[in-house]
mmCIF file of C-alpha atoms in Angstrom:
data_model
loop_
_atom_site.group_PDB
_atom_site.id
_atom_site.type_symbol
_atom_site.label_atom_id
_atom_site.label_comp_id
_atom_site.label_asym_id
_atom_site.label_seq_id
_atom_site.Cartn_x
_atom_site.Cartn_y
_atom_site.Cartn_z
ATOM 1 C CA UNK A 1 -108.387 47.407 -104.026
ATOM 2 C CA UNK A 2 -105.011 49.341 -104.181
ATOM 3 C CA UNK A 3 -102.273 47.367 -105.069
ATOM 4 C CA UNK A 4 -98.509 48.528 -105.496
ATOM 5 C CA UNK A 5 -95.805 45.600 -106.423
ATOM 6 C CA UNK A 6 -91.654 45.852 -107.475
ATOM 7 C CA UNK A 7 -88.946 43.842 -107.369
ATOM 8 C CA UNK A 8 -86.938 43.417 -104.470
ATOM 9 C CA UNK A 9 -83.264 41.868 -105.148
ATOM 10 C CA UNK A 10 -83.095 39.674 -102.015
ATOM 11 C CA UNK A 11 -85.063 35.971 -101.305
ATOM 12 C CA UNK A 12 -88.635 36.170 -100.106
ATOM 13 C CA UNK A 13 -87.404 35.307 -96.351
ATOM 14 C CA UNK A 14 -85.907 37.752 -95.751
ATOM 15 C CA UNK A 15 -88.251 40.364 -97.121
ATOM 16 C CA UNK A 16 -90.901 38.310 -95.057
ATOM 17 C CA UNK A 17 -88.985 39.313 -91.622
ATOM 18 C CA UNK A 18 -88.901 42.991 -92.858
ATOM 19 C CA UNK A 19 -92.827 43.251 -94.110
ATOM 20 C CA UNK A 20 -94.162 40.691 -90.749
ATOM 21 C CA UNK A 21 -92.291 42.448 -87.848
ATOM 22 C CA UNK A 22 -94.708 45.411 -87.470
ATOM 23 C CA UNK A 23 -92.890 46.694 -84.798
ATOM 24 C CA UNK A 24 -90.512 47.921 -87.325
ATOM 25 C CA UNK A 25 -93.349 48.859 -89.767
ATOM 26 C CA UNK A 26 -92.579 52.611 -88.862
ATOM 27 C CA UNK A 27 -89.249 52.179 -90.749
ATOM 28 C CA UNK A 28 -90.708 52.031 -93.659
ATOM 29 C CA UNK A 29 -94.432 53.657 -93.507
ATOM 30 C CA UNK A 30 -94.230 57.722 -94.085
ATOM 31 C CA UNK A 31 -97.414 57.295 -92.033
ATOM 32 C CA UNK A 32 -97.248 54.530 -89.322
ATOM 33 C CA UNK A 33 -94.693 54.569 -86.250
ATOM 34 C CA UNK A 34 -94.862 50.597 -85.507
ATOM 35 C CA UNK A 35 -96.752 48.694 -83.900
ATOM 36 C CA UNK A 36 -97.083 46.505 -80.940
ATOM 37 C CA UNK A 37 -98.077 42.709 -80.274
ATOM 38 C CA UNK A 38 -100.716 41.967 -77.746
ATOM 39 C CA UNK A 39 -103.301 39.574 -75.913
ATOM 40 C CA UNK A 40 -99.746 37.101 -76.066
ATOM 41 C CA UNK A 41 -98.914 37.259 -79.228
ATOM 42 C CA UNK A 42 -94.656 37.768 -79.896
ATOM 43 C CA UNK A 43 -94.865 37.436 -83.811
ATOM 44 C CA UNK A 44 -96.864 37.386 -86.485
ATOM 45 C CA UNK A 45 -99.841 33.945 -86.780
ATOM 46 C CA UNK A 46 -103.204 34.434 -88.144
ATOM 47 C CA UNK A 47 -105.653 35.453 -85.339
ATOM 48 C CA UNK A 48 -102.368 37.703 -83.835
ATOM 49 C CA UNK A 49 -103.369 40.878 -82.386
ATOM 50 C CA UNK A 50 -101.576 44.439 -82.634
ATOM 51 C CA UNK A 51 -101.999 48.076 -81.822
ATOM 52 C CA UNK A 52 -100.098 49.893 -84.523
ATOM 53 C CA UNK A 53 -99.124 53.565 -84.217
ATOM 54 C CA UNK A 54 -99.754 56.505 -86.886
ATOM 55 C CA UNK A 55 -99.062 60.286 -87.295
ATOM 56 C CA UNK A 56 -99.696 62.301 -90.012
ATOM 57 C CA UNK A 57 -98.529 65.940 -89.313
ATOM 58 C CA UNK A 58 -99.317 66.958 -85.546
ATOM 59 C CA UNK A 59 -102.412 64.218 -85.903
ATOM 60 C CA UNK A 60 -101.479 60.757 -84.092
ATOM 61 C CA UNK A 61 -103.718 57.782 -83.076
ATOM 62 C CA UNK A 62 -103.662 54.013 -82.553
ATOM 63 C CA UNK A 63 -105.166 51.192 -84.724
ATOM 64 C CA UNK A 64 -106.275 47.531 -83.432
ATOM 65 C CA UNK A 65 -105.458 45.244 -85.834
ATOM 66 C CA UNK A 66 -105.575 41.275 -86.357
ATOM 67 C CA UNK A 67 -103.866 39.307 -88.757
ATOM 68 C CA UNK A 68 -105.901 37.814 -91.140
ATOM 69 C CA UNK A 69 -103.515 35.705 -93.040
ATOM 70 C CA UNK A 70 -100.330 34.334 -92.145
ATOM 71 C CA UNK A 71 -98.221 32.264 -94.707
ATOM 72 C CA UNK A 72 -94.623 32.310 -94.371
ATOM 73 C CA UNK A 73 -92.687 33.528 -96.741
ATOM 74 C CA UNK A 74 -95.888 34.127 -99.359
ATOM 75 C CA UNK A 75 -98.769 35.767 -97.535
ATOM 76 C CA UNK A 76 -98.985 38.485 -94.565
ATOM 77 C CA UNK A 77 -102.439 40.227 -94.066
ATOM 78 C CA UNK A 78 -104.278 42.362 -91.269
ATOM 79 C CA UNK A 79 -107.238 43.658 -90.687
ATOM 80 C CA UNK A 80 -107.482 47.542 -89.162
ATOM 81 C CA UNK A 81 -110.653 47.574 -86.974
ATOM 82 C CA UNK A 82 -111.449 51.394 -86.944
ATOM 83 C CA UNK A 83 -111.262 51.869 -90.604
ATOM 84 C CA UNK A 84 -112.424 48.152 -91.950
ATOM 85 C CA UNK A 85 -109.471 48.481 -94.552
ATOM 86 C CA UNK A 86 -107.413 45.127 -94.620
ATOM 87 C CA UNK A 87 -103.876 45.469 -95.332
ATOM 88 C CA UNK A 88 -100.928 42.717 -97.138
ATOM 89 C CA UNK A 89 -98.435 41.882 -98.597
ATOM 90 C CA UNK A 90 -97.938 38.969 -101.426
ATOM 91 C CA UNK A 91 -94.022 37.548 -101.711
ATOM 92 C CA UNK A 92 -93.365 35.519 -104.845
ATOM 93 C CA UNK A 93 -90.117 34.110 -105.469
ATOM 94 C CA UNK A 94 -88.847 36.164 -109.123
ATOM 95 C CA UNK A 95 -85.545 34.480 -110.037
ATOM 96 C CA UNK A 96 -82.982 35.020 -107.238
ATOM 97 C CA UNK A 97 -84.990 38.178 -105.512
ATOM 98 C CA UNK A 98 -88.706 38.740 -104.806
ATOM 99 C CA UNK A 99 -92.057 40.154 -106.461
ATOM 100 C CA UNK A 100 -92.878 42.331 -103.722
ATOM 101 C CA UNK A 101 -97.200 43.264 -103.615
ATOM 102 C CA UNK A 102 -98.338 45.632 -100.850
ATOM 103 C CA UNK A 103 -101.984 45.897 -101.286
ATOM 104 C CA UNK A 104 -105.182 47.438 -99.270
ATOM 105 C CA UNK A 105 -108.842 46.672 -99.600
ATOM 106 C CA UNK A 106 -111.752 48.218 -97.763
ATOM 107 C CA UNK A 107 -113.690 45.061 -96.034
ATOM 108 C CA UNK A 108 -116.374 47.208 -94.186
ATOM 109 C CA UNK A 109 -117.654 50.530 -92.936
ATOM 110 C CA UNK A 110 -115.235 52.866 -90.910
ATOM 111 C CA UNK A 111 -116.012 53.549 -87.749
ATOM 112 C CA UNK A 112 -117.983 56.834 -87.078
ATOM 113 C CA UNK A 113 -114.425 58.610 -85.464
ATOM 114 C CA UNK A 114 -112.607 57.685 -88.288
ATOM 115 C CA UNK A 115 -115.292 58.913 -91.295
ATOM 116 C CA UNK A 116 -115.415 61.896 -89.140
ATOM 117 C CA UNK A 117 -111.498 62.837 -88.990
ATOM 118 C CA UNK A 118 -111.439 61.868 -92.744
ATOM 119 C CA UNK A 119 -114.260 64.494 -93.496
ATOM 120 C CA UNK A 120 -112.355 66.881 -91.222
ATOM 121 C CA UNK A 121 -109.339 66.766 -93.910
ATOM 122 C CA UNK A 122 -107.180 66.977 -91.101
ATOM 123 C CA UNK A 123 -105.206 63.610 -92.449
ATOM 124 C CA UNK A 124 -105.008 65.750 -96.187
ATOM 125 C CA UNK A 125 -108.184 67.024 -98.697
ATOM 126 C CA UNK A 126 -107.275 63.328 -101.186
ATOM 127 C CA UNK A 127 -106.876 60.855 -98.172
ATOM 128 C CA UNK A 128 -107.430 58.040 -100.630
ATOM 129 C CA UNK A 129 -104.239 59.245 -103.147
ATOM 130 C CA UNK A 130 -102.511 60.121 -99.809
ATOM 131 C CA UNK A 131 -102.591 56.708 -99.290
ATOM 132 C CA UNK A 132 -101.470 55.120 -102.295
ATOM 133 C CA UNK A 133 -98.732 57.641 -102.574
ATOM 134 C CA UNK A 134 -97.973 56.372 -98.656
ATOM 135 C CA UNK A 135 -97.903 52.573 -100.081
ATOM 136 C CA UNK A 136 -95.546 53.555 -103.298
ATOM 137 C CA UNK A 137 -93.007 55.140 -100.599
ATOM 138 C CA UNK A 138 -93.295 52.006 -98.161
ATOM 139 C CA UNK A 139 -92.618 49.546 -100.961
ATOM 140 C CA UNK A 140 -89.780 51.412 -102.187
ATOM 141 C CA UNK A 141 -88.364 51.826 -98.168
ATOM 142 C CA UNK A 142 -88.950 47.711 -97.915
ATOM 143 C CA UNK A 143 -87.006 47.230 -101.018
ATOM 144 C CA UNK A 144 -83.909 49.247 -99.857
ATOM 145 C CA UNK A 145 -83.671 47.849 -96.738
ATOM 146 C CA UNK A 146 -83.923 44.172 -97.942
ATOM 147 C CA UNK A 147 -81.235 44.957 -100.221
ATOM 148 C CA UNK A 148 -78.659 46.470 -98.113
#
């Protein structure tokens, strides 16, 4: 499990309606472009559906994802269903802001198309480090917008 945490200087609500509304998620993601609800869903609820949208370079492809875990304003996890990796963030009240966790864990084998395109290096040689470095730079996009 990868795990990157700070502290955000605003109250856990409203860095829950920043971190939940993945349409927005390509705000702060150097990789993702947002996402959609789908199959009815408006917002996130455990059991939610969403197709989220990545790039990386001239590379771009969807995701379908379900939340896993929905506890307002504490708990906010998905599951990505080509790669197996789950995805969340943890909110805990620190004083008057927020300890801020964003955090990934691989639940599963990826799919054949997406240990293929990793192989290819295509998505960079250290996708793993590319990753974290990705999570480091959405955390610290999440905490400047919650305290503007």
């Amino acid at each position: 499990m990868d795990e990157v945490t700070t502290t955000v200087a605003a109250p856990p609500e409203r860095v829950w309606a920043l971190v939940t509304d993945i349409t927005r998620m390509g705000e702060w993601s150097p990789e993702s472009t947002g996402g959609r609800w789908r199959g009815g869903a408006t917002g996130p609820a455990t059991g939610a559906r969403f197709v989220g949208g990545n790039r990386n370079g001239w590379v771009r492809w969807s995701t379908h994802c379900r939340v896993v875990e929905c506890t307002a304003p504490s708990r906010f996890a998905f599951t990505v269903a080509e790669s197996r990796m789950t995805w969340g963030w943890r909110l805990e009240p620190d004083g008057d802001g927020t300890r801020l966790t964003q955090w990934r864990e691989r639940t599963g084998t990826p799919n054949v198309a997406v240990r293929a395109l990793a192989a290819s290096g295509l998505l960079g040689r250290d996708r793993e480090q590319l990753m974290v470095d990705g999570m480091h730079r959405t955390v610290a996009a999440v905490k400047a917008a919650a305290e503007r």
